[in-house]
Amino acid sequence: MYNSRRLALYHYWVAFAVFLPAVMLGVWQMLMRSPLPAPFDDSNHYYASVTLHGTAMAYVITTFFAMGFGYAVTATSLGRPVRGITAAWIGFAICLTGTLMAVAAVLSGKSSVLYTFYPPLLGSVWYYSGATLLIGGSMIWVVLMIVNMAAWKRDNPGKPVPLAMFAITATAVLWAWSASGVELEMVGIVLPRAFGLTTQIDAGLARTLFSVTLHSIVYFWLMPAYIAFYTLVPQAAGGRLYSDTMGRLTFIMFLLFATPVGLHHLFADPEIGVGFKFIQSFLTFLVALPTLLTVFSICASLEIAGRHRGGRGLLGWIPALPWNEPMILAVGLSLVMLGFGGAGGLINMSYDMNSMIHNTAWVPAHFHLIFGGAIVIMYFAIAYEMWPRITGKPLHSKRMARWQLWLWFVGMFVTTIPWHITGLMGQPRRVAIFDYSDPLLAPMAPLVVISVIGGLILLASAILLITVLVRSQVGEGMLQTPLRYALAVNPPVRVPKALNGFALWNAILLMFMVFEYGYPIGQFFVLKSSVPVYEVSQQSSTPGVR
Amino acid sequence: MTHDQGAFKVDYPWAKIGWISFAVIIVVSSLLGFVVLSRYQQNDASLDIWGAICRGLGITFDSGSTGSPQPALRTPTNVAWTQVTLDQVRAGDPERGAHVALNCIACHEGTTANPAHLIPALDGMDATSIFKQLADYRSGKRLWGVMDAIAKALSIQDSADVAAYFSTRTGQLQANLPERVPQGGRAFRQSDPAARLVFAGDPQRGIAPCSACHGPGGFRLGAPPLTGQYAAYIERQLGSFAQGIRHNDIYEQMRAIARQLTPDEMKALAEFYGKRNSTLVATE
């Protein structure tokens, strides 16, 4: 792991330290929405909690996890120390400072604007500055990933970049494109208003800019899981990767199709024309391609491993897989959740079907199943794989790890299936209080109670995760086996320039962005749609004007 | 040496594949989105190609000037809750307002000038509501004989002061305190039709619950709290909204709701808000 060991460890610890309280907030939010009595029963607390839960899960954990994973992958896949280690620590410090600023601002109750900001709501300037620093600080990581890959290519002319490094650099480039939207929104619109430099806020433009981030950030979260699919899973199964080229194409397609699709989050926004909504809906369907490609090549890789281990017949290779390995168990559970969550996603992204479930509990159900389920369960598996390499100590208990993964899987389904149903019944998301004595709402009550039980199962799983990680770190024993990435069936000897770098794909993506977002963003400079803000921090503090 | 890697050959012209795919995706999706969808989606007569493209871009007939006749623009009020307006309201001084209010209390508090209770009670009224109504009287957006003249005599600062004065007084009107579920619940099961309208509204007629903006439990900037207001005044205002005599509600929401109400419902609603006061006074 060379010099990346401590770096990766610190990043992971921040991620997992934030994870447990964020899960607790989530469970409490479900309790709040349910007919059961909840402690701290106050809708203001609910919105503060939703803001904190979202900020922690969507920005803090994922960014720190991806950065830590990136440093570890760079050192292990290139087989040499990470360059720019000082810059990496500076980036870590900036991100941590931003996190603390944002968390403090939300805890003060003055920034309950939810993690998607929702202008013209206006919260504390500390919250926006914190989020901007966290996301801006991670750009140092982006640059370091690109620098490390470029330096390796310079030192190894003509050789293919290892798939893991190629993929993590794709992740970094994708994150740079993705974050550009929210950073522009913050620096150009929200922060100037929060500092009092402007009097109004262009909510339509802010939402459109945020939509650039809103969908591609999901693929930024997802990429570490896919890197594990391609480079760690076949190795853990004792087989080989089906195709190295398919891996490269998958990550290139994610880079291309993840960003110019964000308008499918704005199907109900009146400023955007139907033509652009349709085009981005169309492009969103293309994002399914790399996912289907991945499901195919992971299943093929697992079949290679299963047959190698003695599996026979049409499906005999499945029981032959080493299911007691957390990584293999996680990939199986992850693919099931990916299937259900992905099917729900097809409805969200369809221009017409979206209107049935827009802003209902269906939407959080979808992204909890995809992100909180399919992706996060792979984060756990990555942690179980990486932890022993980082700490130099073996995993405390594979049995506990398997329990943890199963609990997470079951808990996530028990939580999200009722949400899907209540969403179809019309239950809105982001609402604190429901009067279940109302005959219209009464049928939802038992379903919401079931999802509270799911939340408690998830909490148990999260506690188990932290237990395993802590006990592994303080445990005895030494482990010296280095991290190995899966070899392809046909290891690449030489690859074309286009599949060994990102210049061509960045150029195409730039054209996509100009075409897909040029007019929708540009129109706001003519529309003059700025509106006054609604300051959440001043709601109850001014007598007379509440 | 061409090294075969699964289905893909190393020597494919990737740049050409990438750019051609890009062009195909853009052309196909644009044709579908801007021409086919925009042209045929609406149920009425289909648009020509140019109109369809404009519609796809988000430019519709009402966003530009067109030949078709447009209804005259009528602004219901000149008050918008911008930061400037809110700062004006906040600048109100209740002590100065007490002097300004000497002109008001003769009618708004005394029973001799207000025997039929057609003049609203102001004690405990929300400051933004008073400020907005005075501004509307001043600009002629709300018309009521004597009030127009009085409001014209008041400066913006005077309005803010007097608004602050009445909002700090306690008595008749009850401020809208946040309650989780107010007494009686919000359920459609309410036996009393007035309570049902107040707490649940009537979705089939597009009537929002009164309590969402006017309390108890709900509050919306500029909407007056009604709990404790004179029943006769409320009933007359509902009637005025329904007939369009009063038209200073932003987005016409009060006119739209009042038009849907029957005279009996108006009376019942007025009594509901009026009675809540009397029962409370009785228990105190």
Tab-separated table of N, CA, C and O in Angstrom, chain A residues 226 229-230 242 246 250 288-302 317 331 334-336 338-339:
chain	number	residue	atom	x	y	z
A	226	TYR	N	-18.599	-0.462	-8.934
A	226	TYR	CA	-18.334	-1.109	-10.221
A	226	TYR	C	-16.862	-1.486	-10.364
A	226	TYR	O	-16.532	-2.493	-10.997
A	229	PHE	N	-16.650	-4.624	-8.727
A	229	PHE	CA	-17.219	-5.673	-9.581
A	229	PHE	C	-16.169	-6.204	-10.562
A	229	PHE	O	-16.025	-7.400	-10.756
A	230	TYR	N	-15.460	-5.272	-11.196
A	230	TYR	CA	-14.566	-5.679	-12.275
A	230	TYR	C	-13.216	-6.185	-11.782
A	230	TYR	O	-12.622	-7.055	-12.405
A	242	TYR	N	-13.808	-11.554	-17.217
A	242	TYR	CA	-14.200	-12.020	-18.536
A	242	TYR	C	-13.566	-11.186	-19.638
A	242	TYR	O	-13.044	-11.714	-20.615
A	246	MET	N	-14.250	-4.743	-22.044
A	246	MET	CA	-15.613	-4.427	-21.619
A	246	MET	C	-15.594	-3.527	-20.400
A	246	MET	O	-16.415	-2.610	-20.284
A	250	THR	N	-17.218	0.132	-20.270
A	250	THR	CA	-18.234	0.454	-19.267
A	250	THR	C	-17.938	1.785	-18.601
A	250	THR	O	-18.807	2.662	-18.503
A	288	ALA	N	-28.355	2.738	-19.077
A	288	ALA	CA	-28.594	1.327	-18.768
A	288	ALA	C	-27.586	0.427	-19.477
A	288	ALA	O	-27.298	-0.671	-19.004
A	289	LEU	N	-27.021	0.913	-20.618
A	289	LEU	CA	-26.098	0.061	-21.383
A	289	LEU	C	-24.891	-0.395	-20.564
A	289	LEU	O	-24.635	-1.595	-20.476
A	290	PRO	N	-24.112	0.543	-19.967
A	290	PRO	CA	-22.962	0.063	-19.208
A	290	PRO	C	-23.358	-0.825	-18.032
A	290	PRO	O	-22.605	-1.745	-17.666
A	291	THR	N	-24.540	-0.582	-17.457
A	291	THR	CA	-24.966	-1.433	-16.343
A	291	THR	C	-25.261	-2.850	-16.839
A	291	THR	O	-24.827	-3.833	-16.229
A	292	LEU	N	-25.963	-2.933	-17.973
A	292	LEU	CA	-26.255	-4.269	-18.512
A	292	LEU	C	-24.958	-4.975	-18.915
A	292	LEU	O	-24.785	-6.179	-18.696
A	293	LEU	N	-24.022	-4.195	-19.500
A	293	LEU	CA	-22.725	-4.756	-19.885
A	293	LEU	C	-22.010	-5.321	-18.656
A	293	LEU	O	-21.413	-6.399	-18.696
A	294	THR	N	-22.128	-4.579	-17.546
A	294	THR	CA	-21.462	-5.003	-16.325
A	294	THR	C	-22.103	-6.266	-15.763
A	294	THR	O	-21.399	-7.215	-15.394
A	295	VAL	N	-23.438	-6.271	-15.712
A	295	VAL	CA	-24.108	-7.461	-15.193
A	295	VAL	C	-23.685	-8.671	-16.012
A	295	VAL	O	-23.361	-9.738	-15.468
A	296	PHE	N	-23.617	-8.488	-17.336
A	296	PHE	CA	-23.214	-9.594	-18.205
A	296	PHE	C	-21.791	-10.040	-17.880
A	296	PHE	O	-21.514	-11.226	-17.667
A	297	SER	N	-20.846	-9.091	-17.841
A	297	SER	CA	-19.467	-9.554	-17.712
A	297	SER	C	-19.162	-10.027	-16.291
A	297	SER	O	-18.300	-10.889	-16.115
A	298	ILE	N	-19.876	-9.520	-15.273
A	298	ILE	CA	-19.644	-10.036	-13.921
A	298	ILE	C	-20.192	-11.452	-13.808
A	298	ILE	O	-19.542	-12.345	-13.254
A	299	CYS	N	-21.383	-11.662	-14.380
A	299	CYS	CA	-21.926	-13.023	-14.345
A	299	CYS	C	-20.999	-13.972	-15.106
A	299	CYS	O	-20.744	-15.102	-14.657
A	300	ALA	N	-20.467	-13.499	-16.245
A	300	ALA	CA	-19.546	-14.347	-17.019
A	300	ALA	C	-18.290	-14.642	-16.208
A	300	ALA	O	-17.807	-15.792	-16.171
A	301	SER	N	-17.764	-13.611	-15.518
A	301	SER	CA	-16.560	-13.821	-14.714
A	301	SER	C	-16.831	-14.807	-13.582
A	301	SER	O	-16.008	-15.683	-13.285
A	302	LEU	N	-18.009	-14.647	-12.954
A	302	LEU	CA	-18.339	-15.556	-11.854
A	302	LEU	C	-18.534	-16.976	-12.380
A	302	LEU	O	-18.169	-17.952	-11.711
A	317	TRP	N	-22.500	-23.864	-11.576
A	317	TRP	CA	-21.386	-23.006	-11.163
A	317	TRP	C	-21.784	-22.027	-10.069
A	317	TRP	O	-20.943	-21.537	-9.343
A	331	VAL	N	-21.755	-9.152	-3.752
A	331	VAL	CA	-22.067	-8.929	-5.165
A	331	VAL	C	-23.397	-9.591	-5.527
A	331	VAL	O	-24.198	-9.032	-6.281
A	334	SER	N	-26.044	-7.434	-4.008
A	334	SER	CA	-26.055	-6.148	-4.711
A	334	SER	C	-26.788	-6.256	-6.045
A	334	SER	O	-27.579	-5.378	-6.401
A	335	LEU	N	-26.546	-7.336	-6.777
A	335	LEU	CA	-27.175	-7.465	-8.096
A	335	LEU	C	-28.694	-7.591	-7.969
A	335	LEU	O	-29.436	-7.084	-8.808
A	336	VAL	N	-29.163	-8.262	-6.894
A	336	VAL	CA	-30.613	-8.376	-6.692
A	336	VAL	C	-31.214	-6.990	-6.469
A	336	VAL	O	-32.224	-6.608	-7.068
A	338	LEU	N	-29.895	-4.154	-7.303
A	338	LEU	CA	-29.711	-3.383	-8.537
A	338	LEU	C	-30.859	-3.669	-9.501
A	338	LEU	O	-31.363	-2.761	-10.174
A	339	GLY	N	-31.293	-4.916	-9.552
A	339	GLY	CA	-32.390	-5.287	-10.439
A	339	GLY	C	-33.677	-4.582	-10.066
A	339	GLY	O	-34.318	-3.935	-10.893
